[in-house]
mmCIF file of C-alpha atoms in Angstrom:
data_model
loop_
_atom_site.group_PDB
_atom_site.id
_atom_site.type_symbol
_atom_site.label_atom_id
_atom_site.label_comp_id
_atom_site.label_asym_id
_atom_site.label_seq_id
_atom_site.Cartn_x
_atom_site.Cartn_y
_atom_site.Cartn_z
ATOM 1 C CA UNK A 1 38.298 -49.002 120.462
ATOM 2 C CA UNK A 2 40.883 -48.984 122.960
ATOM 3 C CA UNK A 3 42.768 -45.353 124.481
ATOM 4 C CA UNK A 4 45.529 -44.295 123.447
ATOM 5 C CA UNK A 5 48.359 -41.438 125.132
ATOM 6 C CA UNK A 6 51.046 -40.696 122.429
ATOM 7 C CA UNK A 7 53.892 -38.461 123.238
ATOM 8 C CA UNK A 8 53.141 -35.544 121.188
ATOM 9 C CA UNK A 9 57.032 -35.363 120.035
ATOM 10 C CA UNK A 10 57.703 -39.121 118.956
ATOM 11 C CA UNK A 11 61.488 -38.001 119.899
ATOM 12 C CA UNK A 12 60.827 -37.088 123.081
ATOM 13 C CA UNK A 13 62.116 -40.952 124.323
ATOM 14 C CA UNK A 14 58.663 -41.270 126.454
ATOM 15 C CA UNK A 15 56.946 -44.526 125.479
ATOM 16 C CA UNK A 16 53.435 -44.842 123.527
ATOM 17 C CA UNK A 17 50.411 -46.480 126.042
ATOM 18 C CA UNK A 18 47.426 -48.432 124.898
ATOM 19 C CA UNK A 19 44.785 -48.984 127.469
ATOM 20 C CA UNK A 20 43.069 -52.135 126.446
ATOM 21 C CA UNK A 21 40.353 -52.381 129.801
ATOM 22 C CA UNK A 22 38.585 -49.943 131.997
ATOM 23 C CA UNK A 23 39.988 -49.623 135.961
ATOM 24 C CA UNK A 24 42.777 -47.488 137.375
ATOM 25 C CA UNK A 25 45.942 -46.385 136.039
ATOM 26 C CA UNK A 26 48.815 -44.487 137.665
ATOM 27 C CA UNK A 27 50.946 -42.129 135.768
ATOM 28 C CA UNK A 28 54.441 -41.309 137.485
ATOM 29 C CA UNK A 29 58.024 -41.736 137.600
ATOM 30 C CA UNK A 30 58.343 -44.999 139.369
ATOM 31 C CA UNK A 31 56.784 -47.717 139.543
ATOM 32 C CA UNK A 32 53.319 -46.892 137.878
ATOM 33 C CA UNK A 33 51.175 -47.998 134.693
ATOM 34 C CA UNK A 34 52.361 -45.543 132.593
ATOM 35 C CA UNK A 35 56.438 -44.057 133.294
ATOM 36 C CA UNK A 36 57.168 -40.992 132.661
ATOM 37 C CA UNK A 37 61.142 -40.432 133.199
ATOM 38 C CA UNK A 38 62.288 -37.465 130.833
ATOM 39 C CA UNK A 39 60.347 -34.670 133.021
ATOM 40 C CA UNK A 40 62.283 -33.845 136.911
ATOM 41 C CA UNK A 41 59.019 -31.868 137.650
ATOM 42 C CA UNK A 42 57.054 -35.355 137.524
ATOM 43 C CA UNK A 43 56.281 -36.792 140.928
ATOM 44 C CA UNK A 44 56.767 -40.619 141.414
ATOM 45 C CA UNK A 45 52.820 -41.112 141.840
ATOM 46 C CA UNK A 46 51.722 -37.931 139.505
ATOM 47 C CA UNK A 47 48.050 -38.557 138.051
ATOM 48 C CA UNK A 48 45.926 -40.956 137.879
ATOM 49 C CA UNK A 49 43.397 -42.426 134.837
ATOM 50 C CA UNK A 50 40.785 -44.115 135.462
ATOM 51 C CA UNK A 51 38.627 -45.663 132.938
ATOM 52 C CA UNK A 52 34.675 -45.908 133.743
ATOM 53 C CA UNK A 53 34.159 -47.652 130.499
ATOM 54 C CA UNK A 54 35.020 -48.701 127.050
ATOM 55 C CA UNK A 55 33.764 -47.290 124.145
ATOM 56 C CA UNK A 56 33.021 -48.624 120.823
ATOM 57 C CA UNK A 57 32.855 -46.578 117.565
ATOM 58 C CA UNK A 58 29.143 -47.187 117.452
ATOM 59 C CA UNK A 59 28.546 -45.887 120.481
ATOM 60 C CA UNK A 60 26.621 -42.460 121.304
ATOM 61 C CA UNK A 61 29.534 -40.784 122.700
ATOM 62 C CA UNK A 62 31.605 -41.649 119.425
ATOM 63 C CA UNK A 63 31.913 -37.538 119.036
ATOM 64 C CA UNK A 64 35.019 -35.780 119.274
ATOM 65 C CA UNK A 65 33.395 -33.005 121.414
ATOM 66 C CA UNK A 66 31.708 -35.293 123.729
ATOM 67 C CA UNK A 67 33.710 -36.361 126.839
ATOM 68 C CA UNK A 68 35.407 -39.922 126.958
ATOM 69 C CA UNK A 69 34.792 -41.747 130.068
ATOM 70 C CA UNK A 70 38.404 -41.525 130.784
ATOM 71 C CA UNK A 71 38.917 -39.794 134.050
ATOM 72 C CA UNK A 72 41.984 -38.236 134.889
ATOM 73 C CA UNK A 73 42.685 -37.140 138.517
ATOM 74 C CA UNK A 74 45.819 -34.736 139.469
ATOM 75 C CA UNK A 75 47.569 -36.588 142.107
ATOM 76 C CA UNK A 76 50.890 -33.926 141.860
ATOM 77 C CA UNK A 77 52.843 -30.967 143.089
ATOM 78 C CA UNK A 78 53.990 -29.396 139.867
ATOM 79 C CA UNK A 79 50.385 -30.115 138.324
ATOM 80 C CA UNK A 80 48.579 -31.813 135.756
ATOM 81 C CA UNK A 81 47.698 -29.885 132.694
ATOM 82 C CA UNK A 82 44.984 -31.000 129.749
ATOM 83 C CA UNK A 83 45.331 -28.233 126.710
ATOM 84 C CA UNK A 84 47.187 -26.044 128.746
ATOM 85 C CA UNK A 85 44.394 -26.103 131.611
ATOM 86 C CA UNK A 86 45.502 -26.666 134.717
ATOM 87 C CA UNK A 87 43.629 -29.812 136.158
ATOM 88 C CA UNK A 88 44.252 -28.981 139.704
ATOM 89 C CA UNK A 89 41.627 -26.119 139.279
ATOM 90 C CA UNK A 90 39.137 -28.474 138.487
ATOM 91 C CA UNK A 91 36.528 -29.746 141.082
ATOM 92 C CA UNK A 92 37.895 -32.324 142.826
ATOM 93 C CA UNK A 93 41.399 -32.016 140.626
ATOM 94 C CA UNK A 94 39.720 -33.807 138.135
ATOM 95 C CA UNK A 95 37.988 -33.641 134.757
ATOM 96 C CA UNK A 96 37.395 -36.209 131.749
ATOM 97 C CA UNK A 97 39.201 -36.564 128.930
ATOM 98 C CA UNK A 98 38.497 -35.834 124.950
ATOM 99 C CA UNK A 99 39.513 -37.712 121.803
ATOM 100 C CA UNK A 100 42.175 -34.779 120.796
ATOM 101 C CA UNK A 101 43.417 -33.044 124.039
ATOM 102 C CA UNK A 102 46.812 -32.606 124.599
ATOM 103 C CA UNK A 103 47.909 -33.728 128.571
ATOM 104 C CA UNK A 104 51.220 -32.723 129.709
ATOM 105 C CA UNK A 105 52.928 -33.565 133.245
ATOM 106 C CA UNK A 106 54.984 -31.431 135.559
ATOM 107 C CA UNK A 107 56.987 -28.618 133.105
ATOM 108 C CA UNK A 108 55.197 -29.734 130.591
ATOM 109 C CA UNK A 109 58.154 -30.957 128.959
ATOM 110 C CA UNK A 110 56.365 -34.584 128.480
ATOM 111 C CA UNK A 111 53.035 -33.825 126.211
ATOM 112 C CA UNK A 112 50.691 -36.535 125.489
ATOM 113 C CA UNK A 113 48.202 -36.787 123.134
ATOM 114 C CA UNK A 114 44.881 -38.786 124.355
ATOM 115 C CA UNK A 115 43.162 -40.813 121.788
ATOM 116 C CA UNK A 116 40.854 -43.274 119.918
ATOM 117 C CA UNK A 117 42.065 -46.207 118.511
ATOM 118 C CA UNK A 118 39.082 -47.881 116.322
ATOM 119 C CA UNK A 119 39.171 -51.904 116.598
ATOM 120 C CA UNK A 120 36.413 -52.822 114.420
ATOM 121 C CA UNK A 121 36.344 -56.765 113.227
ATOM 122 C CA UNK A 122 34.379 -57.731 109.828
ATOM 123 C CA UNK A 123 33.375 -61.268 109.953
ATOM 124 C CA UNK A 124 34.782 -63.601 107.304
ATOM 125 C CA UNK A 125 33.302 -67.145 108.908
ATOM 126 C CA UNK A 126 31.580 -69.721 107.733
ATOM 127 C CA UNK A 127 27.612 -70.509 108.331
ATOM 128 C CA UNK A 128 28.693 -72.614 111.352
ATOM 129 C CA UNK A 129 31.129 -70.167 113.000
ATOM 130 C CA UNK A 130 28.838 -68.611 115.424
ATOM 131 C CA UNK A 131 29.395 -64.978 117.433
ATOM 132 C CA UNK A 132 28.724 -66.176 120.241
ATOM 133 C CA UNK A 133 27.973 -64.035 123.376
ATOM 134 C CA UNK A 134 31.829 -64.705 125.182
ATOM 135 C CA UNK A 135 33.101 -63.428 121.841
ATOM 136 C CA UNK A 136 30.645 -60.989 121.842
ATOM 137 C CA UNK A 137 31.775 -59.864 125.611
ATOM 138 C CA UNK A 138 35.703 -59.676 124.314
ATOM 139 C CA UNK A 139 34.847 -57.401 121.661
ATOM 140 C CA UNK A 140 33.006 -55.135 124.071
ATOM 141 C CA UNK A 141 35.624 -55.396 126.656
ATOM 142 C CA UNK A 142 38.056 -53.667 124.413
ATOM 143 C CA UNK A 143 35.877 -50.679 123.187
ATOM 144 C CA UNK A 144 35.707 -53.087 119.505
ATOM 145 C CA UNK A 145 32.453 -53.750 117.787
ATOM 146 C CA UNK A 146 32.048 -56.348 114.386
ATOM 147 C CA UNK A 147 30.289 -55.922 111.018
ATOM 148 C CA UNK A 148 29.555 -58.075 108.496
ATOM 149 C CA UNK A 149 30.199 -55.282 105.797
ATOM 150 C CA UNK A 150 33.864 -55.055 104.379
ATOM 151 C CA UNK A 151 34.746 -50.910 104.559
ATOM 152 C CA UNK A 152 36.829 -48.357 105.001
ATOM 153 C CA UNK A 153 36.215 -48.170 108.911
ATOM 154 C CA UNK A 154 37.591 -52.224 109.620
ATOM 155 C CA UNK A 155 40.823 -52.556 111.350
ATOM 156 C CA UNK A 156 40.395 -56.517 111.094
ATOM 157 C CA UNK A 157 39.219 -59.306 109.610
ATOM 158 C CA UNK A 158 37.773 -61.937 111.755
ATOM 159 C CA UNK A 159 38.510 -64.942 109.899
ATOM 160 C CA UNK A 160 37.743 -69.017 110.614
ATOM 161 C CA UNK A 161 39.858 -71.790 109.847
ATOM 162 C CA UNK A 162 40.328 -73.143 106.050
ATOM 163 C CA UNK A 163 37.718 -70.641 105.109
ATOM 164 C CA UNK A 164 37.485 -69.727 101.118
ATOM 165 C CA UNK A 165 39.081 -67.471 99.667
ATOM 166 C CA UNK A 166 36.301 -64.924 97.799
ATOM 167 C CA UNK A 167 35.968 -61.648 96.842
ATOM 168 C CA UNK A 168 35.355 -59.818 99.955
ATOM 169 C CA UNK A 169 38.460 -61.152 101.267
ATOM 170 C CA UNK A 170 40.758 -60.470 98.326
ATOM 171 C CA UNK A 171 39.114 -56.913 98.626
ATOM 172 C CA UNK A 172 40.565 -57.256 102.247
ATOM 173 C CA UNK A 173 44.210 -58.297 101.151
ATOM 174 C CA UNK A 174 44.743 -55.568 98.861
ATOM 175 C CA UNK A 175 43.081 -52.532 101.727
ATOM 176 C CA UNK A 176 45.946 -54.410 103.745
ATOM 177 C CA UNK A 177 43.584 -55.664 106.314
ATOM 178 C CA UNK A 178 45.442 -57.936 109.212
ATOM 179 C CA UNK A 179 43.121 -61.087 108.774
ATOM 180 C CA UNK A 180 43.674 -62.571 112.091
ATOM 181 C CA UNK A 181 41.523 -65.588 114.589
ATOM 182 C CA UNK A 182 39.294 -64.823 117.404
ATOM 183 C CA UNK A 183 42.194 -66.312 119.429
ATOM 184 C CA UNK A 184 44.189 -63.229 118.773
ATOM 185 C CA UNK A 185 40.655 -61.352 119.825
ATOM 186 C CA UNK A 186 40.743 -63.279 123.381
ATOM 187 C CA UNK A 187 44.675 -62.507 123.597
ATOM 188 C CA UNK A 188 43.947 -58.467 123.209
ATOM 189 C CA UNK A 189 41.256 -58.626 125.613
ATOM 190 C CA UNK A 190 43.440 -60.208 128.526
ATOM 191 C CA UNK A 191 45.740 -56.632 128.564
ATOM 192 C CA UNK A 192 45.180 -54.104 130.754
ATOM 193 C CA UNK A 193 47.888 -51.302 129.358
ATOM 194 C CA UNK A 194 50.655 -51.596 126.674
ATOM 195 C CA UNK A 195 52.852 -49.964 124.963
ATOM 196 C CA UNK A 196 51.939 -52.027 121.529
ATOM 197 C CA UNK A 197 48.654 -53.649 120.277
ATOM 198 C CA UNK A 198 50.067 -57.236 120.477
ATOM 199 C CA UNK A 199 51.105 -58.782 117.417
ATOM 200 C CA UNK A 200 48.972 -61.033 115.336
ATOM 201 C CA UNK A 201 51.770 -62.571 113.314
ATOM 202 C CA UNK A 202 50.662 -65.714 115.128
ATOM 203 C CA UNK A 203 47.349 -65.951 114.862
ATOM 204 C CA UNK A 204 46.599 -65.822 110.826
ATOM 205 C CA UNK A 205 44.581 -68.887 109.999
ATOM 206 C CA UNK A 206 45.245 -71.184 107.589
ATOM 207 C CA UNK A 207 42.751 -70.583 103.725
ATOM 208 C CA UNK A 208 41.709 -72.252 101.329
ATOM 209 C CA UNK A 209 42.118 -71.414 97.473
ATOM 210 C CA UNK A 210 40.522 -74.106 95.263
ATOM 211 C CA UNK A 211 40.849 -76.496 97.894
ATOM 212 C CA UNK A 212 44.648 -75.976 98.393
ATOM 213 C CA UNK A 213 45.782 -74.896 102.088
ATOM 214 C CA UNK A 214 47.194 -71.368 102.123
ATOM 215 C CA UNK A 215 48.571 -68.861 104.639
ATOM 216 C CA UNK A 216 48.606 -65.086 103.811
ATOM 217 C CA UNK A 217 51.823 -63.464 104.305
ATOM 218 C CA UNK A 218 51.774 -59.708 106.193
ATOM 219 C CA UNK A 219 50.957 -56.926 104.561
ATOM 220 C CA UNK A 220 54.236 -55.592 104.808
ATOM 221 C CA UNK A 221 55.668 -58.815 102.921
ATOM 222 C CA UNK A 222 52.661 -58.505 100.792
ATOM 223 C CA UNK A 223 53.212 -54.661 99.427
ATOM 224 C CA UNK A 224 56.798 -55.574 98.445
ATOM 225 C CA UNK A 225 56.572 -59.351 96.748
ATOM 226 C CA UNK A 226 55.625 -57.233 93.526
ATOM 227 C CA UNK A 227 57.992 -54.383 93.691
ATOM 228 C CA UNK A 228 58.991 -53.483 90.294
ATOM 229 C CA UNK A 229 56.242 -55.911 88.367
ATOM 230 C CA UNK A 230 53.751 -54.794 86.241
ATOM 231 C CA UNK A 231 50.591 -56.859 86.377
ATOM 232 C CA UNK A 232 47.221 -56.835 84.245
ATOM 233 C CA UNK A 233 44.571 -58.454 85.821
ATOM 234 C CA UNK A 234 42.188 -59.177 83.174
ATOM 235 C CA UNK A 235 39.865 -61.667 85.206
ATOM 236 C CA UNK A 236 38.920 -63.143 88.485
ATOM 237 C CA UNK A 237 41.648 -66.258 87.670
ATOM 238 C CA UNK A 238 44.393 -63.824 87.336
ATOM 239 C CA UNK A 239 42.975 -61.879 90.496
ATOM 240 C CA UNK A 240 43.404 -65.783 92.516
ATOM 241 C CA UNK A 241 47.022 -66.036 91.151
ATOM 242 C CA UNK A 242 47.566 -62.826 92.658
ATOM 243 C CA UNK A 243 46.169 -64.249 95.637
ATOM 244 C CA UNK A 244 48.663 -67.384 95.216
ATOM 245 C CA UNK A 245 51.867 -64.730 94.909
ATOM 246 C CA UNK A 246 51.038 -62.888 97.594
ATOM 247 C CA UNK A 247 50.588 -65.997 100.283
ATOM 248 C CA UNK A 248 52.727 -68.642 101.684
ATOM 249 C CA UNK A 249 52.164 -72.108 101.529
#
């Protein structure tokens, strides 16, 4: 999973941050990672995260209550405050960070919440495709982990080229699943911070239904191709024409 720090009023006009790779991050006015320019009480260099390590959902410390290893270091004169706690009273004027807690900056007019944000890639390859240990280290790099079962939990598919559609992947489609290549894995892994997980628009690989190329449209174009139809899908061939109206050639 990569971190996330929300504004905890999505009017407030502060950006949303996604931290994609452990190191050091500077939260300020000017000139830092993560800018923070609707609070006058927030010093140009006013905290500092710094990630030890990214965590993956199957990972120990995959608890709520259990302390990220997100570090976050007052660095300010008005203060640093995590669930109304000052940090500045902490040893060092520093503590870790929780999945949950609320961090707000100077007046604490600018509120952030600090979060998860599962990646988890199911594998939809062929025999050949092999997870190999660079794709393995991506996927780590980035706090993600991969399963070969389809459920609730995936954020992804991990899909090869010209693969078949089947069941699984159908099953996929309709839980609106992005089904994107491990190209789009590599491009995720090369950000540090964000304030989007990149787009994978460009990196949805090319299927196969009954040996005809075909390219799945977004989900978004997906939900509304059948606005105001009524289907009755009485067996797997009408499930694959589905398939056919919900994809571009």
């Amino acid at each position: 999973m990569v971190w996330g720090l929300f504004p905890v009023d999505p009017l407030s006009g502060e950006d949303r941050y996604f931290i994609f790779t452990k190191g050091a991050y500077k939260v300020g006015r000017k000139g830092c990672d993560v800018i923070i320019s609707k609070d006058k009480g927030v010093s140009r260099v006013h905290a500092e995260l710094v990630v030890d390590e990214m965590i993956s959902m199957d990972h120990p410390l995959h608890i709520k209550s259990v302390p990220s290893r997100v570090l976050i270091r007052d660095c300010s004169k008005y203060g640093t405050y995590i669930n109304k706690e000052k940090v500045h009273e902490f040893l060092n004027k520093e503590t870790f960070l929780k999945d949950g807690d609320v961090v707000s900056f100077g007046t604490g007019t600018a509120a952030y919440r600090f979060c998860f944000v599962p990646l988890v890639f199911f594998i939809y390859c062929s025999e050949s495709f092999q997870v190999d240990q660079l794709l393995r280290d991506r996927v780590s790099s980035i706090g993600a982990c991969i399963t070969y079962n389809l459920s609730e939990e995936c954020t992804h598919v991990l899909a090869d080229e010209l693969m078949p559609v089947k069941e699984v992947l159908l099953d996929a489609i309709v839980s609106k699943k992005p089904i994107v290549l491990r190209s789009w894995v590599e491009l995720v892994a090369e950000k540090r911070i964000g304030l989007e997980i990149p787009s994978w628009s460009s990196y949805i690989p090319t299927l196969t239904v009954e040996g005809v190329s075909v390219k799945v449209a977004a989900s978004g174009t997906r939900a509304k191709c059948l606005e105001g139809f009524t289907c009755l899908l009485e067996s797997r061939n009408m499930v694959i024409n589905w398939f056919w109206l919900t994809s571009s050639p």
